[in-house]
PDB file of C-alpha atoms in Angstrom:
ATOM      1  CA  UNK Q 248       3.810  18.026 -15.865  1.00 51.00           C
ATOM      2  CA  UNK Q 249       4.937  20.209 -12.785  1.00 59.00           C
ATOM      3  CA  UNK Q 250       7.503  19.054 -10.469  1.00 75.00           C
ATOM      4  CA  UNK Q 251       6.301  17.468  -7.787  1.00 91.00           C
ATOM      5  CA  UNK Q 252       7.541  16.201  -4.357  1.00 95.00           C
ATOM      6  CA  UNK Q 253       8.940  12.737  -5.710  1.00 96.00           C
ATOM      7  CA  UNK Q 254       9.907  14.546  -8.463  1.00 94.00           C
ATOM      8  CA  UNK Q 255      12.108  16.467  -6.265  1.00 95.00           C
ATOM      9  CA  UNK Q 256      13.387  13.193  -4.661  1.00 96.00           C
ATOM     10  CA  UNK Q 257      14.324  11.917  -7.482  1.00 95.00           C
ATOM     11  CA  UNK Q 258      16.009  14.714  -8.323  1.00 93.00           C
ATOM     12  CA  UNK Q 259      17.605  14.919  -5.401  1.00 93.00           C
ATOM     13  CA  UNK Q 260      16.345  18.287  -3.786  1.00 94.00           C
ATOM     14  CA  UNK Q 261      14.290  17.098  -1.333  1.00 94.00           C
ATOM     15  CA  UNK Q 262      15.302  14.220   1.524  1.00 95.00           C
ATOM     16  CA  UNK Q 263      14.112  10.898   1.646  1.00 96.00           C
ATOM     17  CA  UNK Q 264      14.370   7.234   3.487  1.00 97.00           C
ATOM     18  CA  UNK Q 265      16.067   5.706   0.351  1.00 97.00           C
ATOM     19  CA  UNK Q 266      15.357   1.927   0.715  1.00 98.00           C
ATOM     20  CA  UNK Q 267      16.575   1.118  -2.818  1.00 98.00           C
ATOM     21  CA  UNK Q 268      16.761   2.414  -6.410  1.00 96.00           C
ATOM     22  CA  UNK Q 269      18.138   1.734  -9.424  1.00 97.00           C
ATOM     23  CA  UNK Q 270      18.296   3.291 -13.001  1.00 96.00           C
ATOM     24  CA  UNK Q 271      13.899   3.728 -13.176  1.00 97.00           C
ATOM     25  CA  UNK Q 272      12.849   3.560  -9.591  1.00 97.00           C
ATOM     26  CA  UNK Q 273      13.509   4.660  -5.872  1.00 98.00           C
ATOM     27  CA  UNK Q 274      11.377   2.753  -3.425  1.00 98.00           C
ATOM     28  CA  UNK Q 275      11.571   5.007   0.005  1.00 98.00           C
ATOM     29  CA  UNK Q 276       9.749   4.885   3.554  1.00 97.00           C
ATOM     30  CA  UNK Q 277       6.246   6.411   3.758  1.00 93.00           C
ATOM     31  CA  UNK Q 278       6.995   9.712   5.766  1.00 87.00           C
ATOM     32  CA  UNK Q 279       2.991   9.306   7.019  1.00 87.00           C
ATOM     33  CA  UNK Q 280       2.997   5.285   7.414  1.00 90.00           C
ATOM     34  CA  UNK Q 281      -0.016   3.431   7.758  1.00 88.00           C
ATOM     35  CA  UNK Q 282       1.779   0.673   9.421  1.00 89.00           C
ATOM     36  CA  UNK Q 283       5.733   0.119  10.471  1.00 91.00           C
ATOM     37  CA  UNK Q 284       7.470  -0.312   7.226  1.00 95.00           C
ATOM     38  CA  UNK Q 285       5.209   1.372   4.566  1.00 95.00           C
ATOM     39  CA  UNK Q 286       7.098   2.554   1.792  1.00 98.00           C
ATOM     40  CA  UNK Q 287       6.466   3.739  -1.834  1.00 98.00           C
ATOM     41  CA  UNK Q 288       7.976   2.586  -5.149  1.00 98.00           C
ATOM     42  CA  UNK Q 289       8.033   5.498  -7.221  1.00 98.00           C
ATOM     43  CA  UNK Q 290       8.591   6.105 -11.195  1.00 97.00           C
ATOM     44  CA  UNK Q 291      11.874   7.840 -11.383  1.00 97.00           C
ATOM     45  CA  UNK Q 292       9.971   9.276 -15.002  1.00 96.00           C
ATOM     46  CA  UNK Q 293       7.093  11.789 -14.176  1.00 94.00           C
ATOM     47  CA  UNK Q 294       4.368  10.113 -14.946  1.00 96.00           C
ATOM     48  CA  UNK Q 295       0.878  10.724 -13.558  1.00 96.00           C
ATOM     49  CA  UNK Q 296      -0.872   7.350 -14.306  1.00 97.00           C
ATOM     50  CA  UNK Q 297       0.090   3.666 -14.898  1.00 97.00           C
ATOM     51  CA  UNK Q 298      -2.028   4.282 -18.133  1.00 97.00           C
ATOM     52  CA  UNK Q 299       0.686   6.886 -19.001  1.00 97.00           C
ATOM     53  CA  UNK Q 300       3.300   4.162 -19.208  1.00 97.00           C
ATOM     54  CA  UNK Q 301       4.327   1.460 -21.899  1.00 97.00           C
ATOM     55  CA  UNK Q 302       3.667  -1.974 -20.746  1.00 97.00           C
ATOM     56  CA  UNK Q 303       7.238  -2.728 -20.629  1.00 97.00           C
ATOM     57  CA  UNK Q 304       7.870  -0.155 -18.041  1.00 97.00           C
ATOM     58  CA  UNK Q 305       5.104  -0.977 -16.097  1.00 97.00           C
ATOM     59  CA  UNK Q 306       5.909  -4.662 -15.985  1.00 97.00           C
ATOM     60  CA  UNK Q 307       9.580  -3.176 -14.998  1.00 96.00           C
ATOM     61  CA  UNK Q 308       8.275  -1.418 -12.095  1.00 97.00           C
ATOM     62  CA  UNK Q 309       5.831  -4.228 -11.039  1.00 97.00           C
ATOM     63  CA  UNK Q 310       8.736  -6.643 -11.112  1.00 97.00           C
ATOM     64  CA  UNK Q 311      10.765  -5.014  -8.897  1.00 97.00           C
ATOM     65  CA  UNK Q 312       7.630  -5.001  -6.308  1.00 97.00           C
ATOM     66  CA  UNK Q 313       8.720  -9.033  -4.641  1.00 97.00           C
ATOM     67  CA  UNK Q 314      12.082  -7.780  -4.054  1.00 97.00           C
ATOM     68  CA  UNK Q 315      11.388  -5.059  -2.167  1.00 98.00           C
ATOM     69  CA  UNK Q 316       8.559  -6.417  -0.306  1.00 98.00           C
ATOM     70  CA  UNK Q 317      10.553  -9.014   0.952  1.00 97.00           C
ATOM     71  CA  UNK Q 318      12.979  -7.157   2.256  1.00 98.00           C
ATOM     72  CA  UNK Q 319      10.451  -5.200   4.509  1.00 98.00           C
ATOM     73  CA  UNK Q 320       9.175  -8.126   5.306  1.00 97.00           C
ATOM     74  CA  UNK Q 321      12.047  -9.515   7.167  1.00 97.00           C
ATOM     75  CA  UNK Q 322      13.483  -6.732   8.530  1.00 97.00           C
ATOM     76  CA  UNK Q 323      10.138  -5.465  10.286  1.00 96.00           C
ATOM     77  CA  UNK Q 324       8.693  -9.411  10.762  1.00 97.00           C
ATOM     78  CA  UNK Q 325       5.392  -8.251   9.330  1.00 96.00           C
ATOM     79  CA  UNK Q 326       3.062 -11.117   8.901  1.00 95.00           C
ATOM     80  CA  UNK Q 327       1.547 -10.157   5.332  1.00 94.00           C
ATOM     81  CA  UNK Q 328       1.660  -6.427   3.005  1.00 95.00           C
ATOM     82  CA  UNK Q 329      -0.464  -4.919   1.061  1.00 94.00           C
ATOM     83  CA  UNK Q 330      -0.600  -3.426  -2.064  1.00 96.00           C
ATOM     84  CA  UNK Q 331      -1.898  -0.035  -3.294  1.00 95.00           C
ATOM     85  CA  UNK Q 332      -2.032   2.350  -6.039  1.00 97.00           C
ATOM     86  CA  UNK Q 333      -4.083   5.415  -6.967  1.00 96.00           C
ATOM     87  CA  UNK Q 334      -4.471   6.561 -10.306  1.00 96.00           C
ATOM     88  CA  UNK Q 335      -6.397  10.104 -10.084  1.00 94.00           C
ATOM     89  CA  UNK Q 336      -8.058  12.350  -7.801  1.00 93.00           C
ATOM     90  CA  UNK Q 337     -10.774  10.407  -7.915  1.00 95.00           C
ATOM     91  CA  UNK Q 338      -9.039   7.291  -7.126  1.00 95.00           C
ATOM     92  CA  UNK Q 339      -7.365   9.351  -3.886  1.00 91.00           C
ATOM     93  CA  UNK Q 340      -4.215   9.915  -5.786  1.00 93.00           C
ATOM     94  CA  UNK Q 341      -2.779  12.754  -3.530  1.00 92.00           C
ATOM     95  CA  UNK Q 342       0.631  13.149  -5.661  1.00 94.00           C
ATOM     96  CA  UNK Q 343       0.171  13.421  -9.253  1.00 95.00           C
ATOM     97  CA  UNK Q 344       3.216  10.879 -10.560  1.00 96.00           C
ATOM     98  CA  UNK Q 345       3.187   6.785 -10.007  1.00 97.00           C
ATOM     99  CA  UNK Q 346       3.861   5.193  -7.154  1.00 98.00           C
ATOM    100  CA  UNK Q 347       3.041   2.090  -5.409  1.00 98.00           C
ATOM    101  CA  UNK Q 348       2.133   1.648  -2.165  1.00 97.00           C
ATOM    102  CA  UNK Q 349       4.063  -1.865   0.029  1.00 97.00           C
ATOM    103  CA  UNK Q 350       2.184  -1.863   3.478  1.00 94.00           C
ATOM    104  CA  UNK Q 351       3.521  -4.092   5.922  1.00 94.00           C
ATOM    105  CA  UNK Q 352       0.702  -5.599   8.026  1.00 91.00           C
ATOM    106  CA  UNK Q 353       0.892  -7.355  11.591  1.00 90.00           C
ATOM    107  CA  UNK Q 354      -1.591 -10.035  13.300  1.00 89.00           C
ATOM    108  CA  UNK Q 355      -1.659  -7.729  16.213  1.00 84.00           C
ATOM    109  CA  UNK Q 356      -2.612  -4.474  14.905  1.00 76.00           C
ATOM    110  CA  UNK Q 357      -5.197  -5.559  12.518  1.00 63.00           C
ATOM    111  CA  UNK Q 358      -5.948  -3.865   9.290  1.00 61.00           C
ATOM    112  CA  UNK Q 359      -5.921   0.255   9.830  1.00 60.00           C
ATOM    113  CA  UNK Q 360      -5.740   2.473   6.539  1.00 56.00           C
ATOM    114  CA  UNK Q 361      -6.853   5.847   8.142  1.00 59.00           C
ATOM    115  CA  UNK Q 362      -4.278   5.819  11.530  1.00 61.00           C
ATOM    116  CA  UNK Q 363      -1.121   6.714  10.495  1.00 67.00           C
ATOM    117  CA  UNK Q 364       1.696   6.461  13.435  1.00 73.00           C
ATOM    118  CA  UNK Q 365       4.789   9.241  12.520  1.00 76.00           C
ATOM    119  CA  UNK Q 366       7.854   8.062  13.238  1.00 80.00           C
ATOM    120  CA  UNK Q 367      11.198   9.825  14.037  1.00 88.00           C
ATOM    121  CA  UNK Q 368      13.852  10.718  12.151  1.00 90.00           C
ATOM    122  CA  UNK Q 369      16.207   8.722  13.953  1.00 91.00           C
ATOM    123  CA  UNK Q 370      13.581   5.647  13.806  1.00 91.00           C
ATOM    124  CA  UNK Q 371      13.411   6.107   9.988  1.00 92.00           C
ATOM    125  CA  UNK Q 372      16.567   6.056   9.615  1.00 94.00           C
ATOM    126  CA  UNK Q 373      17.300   3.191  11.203  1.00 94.00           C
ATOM    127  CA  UNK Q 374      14.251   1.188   9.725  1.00 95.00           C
ATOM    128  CA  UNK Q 375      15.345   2.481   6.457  1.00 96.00           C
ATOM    129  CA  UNK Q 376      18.955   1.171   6.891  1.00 96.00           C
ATOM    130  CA  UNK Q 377      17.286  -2.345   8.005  1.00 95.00           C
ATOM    131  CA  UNK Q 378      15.516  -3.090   4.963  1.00 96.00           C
ATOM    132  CA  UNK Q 379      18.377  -2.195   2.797  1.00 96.00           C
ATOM    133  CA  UNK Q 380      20.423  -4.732   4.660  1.00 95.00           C
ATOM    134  CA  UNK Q 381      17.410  -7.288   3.563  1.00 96.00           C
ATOM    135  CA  UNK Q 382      17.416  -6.372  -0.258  1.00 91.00           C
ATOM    136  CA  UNK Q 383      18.844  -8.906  -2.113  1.00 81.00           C
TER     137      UNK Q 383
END
């Protein structure tokens, strides 16, 4: 498989809003969030599809899913997240290697999957820095 963007942030050639990682996944912010909070858990191993993956590692990578959410949870005060994740073009996979989707969602703002709010650098950095505080 080609490299591809989380391949090179996994790699460590292109920047990122780290959240957490450990020896199989990074979980990061969403540079193009849907909501406050959006991140991506991403297969440190290039695959394209979860059926590309043993069961082990996909229970792995699932498992790891509470953990994170919660901390997002708390540090934005989101009332509820969702979960997403593509496997294909067909299925609107836009980057070619695994990844989950955690979007925080709010009472007030309703359920939006098409506006996406960009934040800036400074803000990412600081929500990033928030929700790795809340990782336990």
């Amino acid at each position: 498989m080609p490299s591809c963007i989380f391949c090179d942030i996994v790699n460590g050639k292109r920047s990122c809003y780290e959240i957490y990682h450990d020896n199989n996944i990074i979980a990061i912010l969403d540079k193009y969030p849907i909501d406050i909070g959006h991140s991506l858990v991403i297969t440190k191993k290039p695959y394209e599809k979860l059926t590309d993956m043993g069961s082990q590692e996909v229970a792995e990578l699932f498992s790891k899913i509470p953990k994170i959410a919660n901390a997002i949870i708390k540090a934005t005060n989101a009332d509820a997240f969702s979960i997403a994740q593509n496997n294909g073009k067909a299925a609107k996979q836009i980057i070619p290697h695994v990844h989950v989707h955690i979007i925080p969602r709010y009472n007030d703002t309703g359920t939006l999957w098409l506006k996406r709010k960009i934040l800036k650098d400074n803000e990412l950095d600081e929500l990033a820095q928030k929700i790795r505080n809340c990782i336990e």
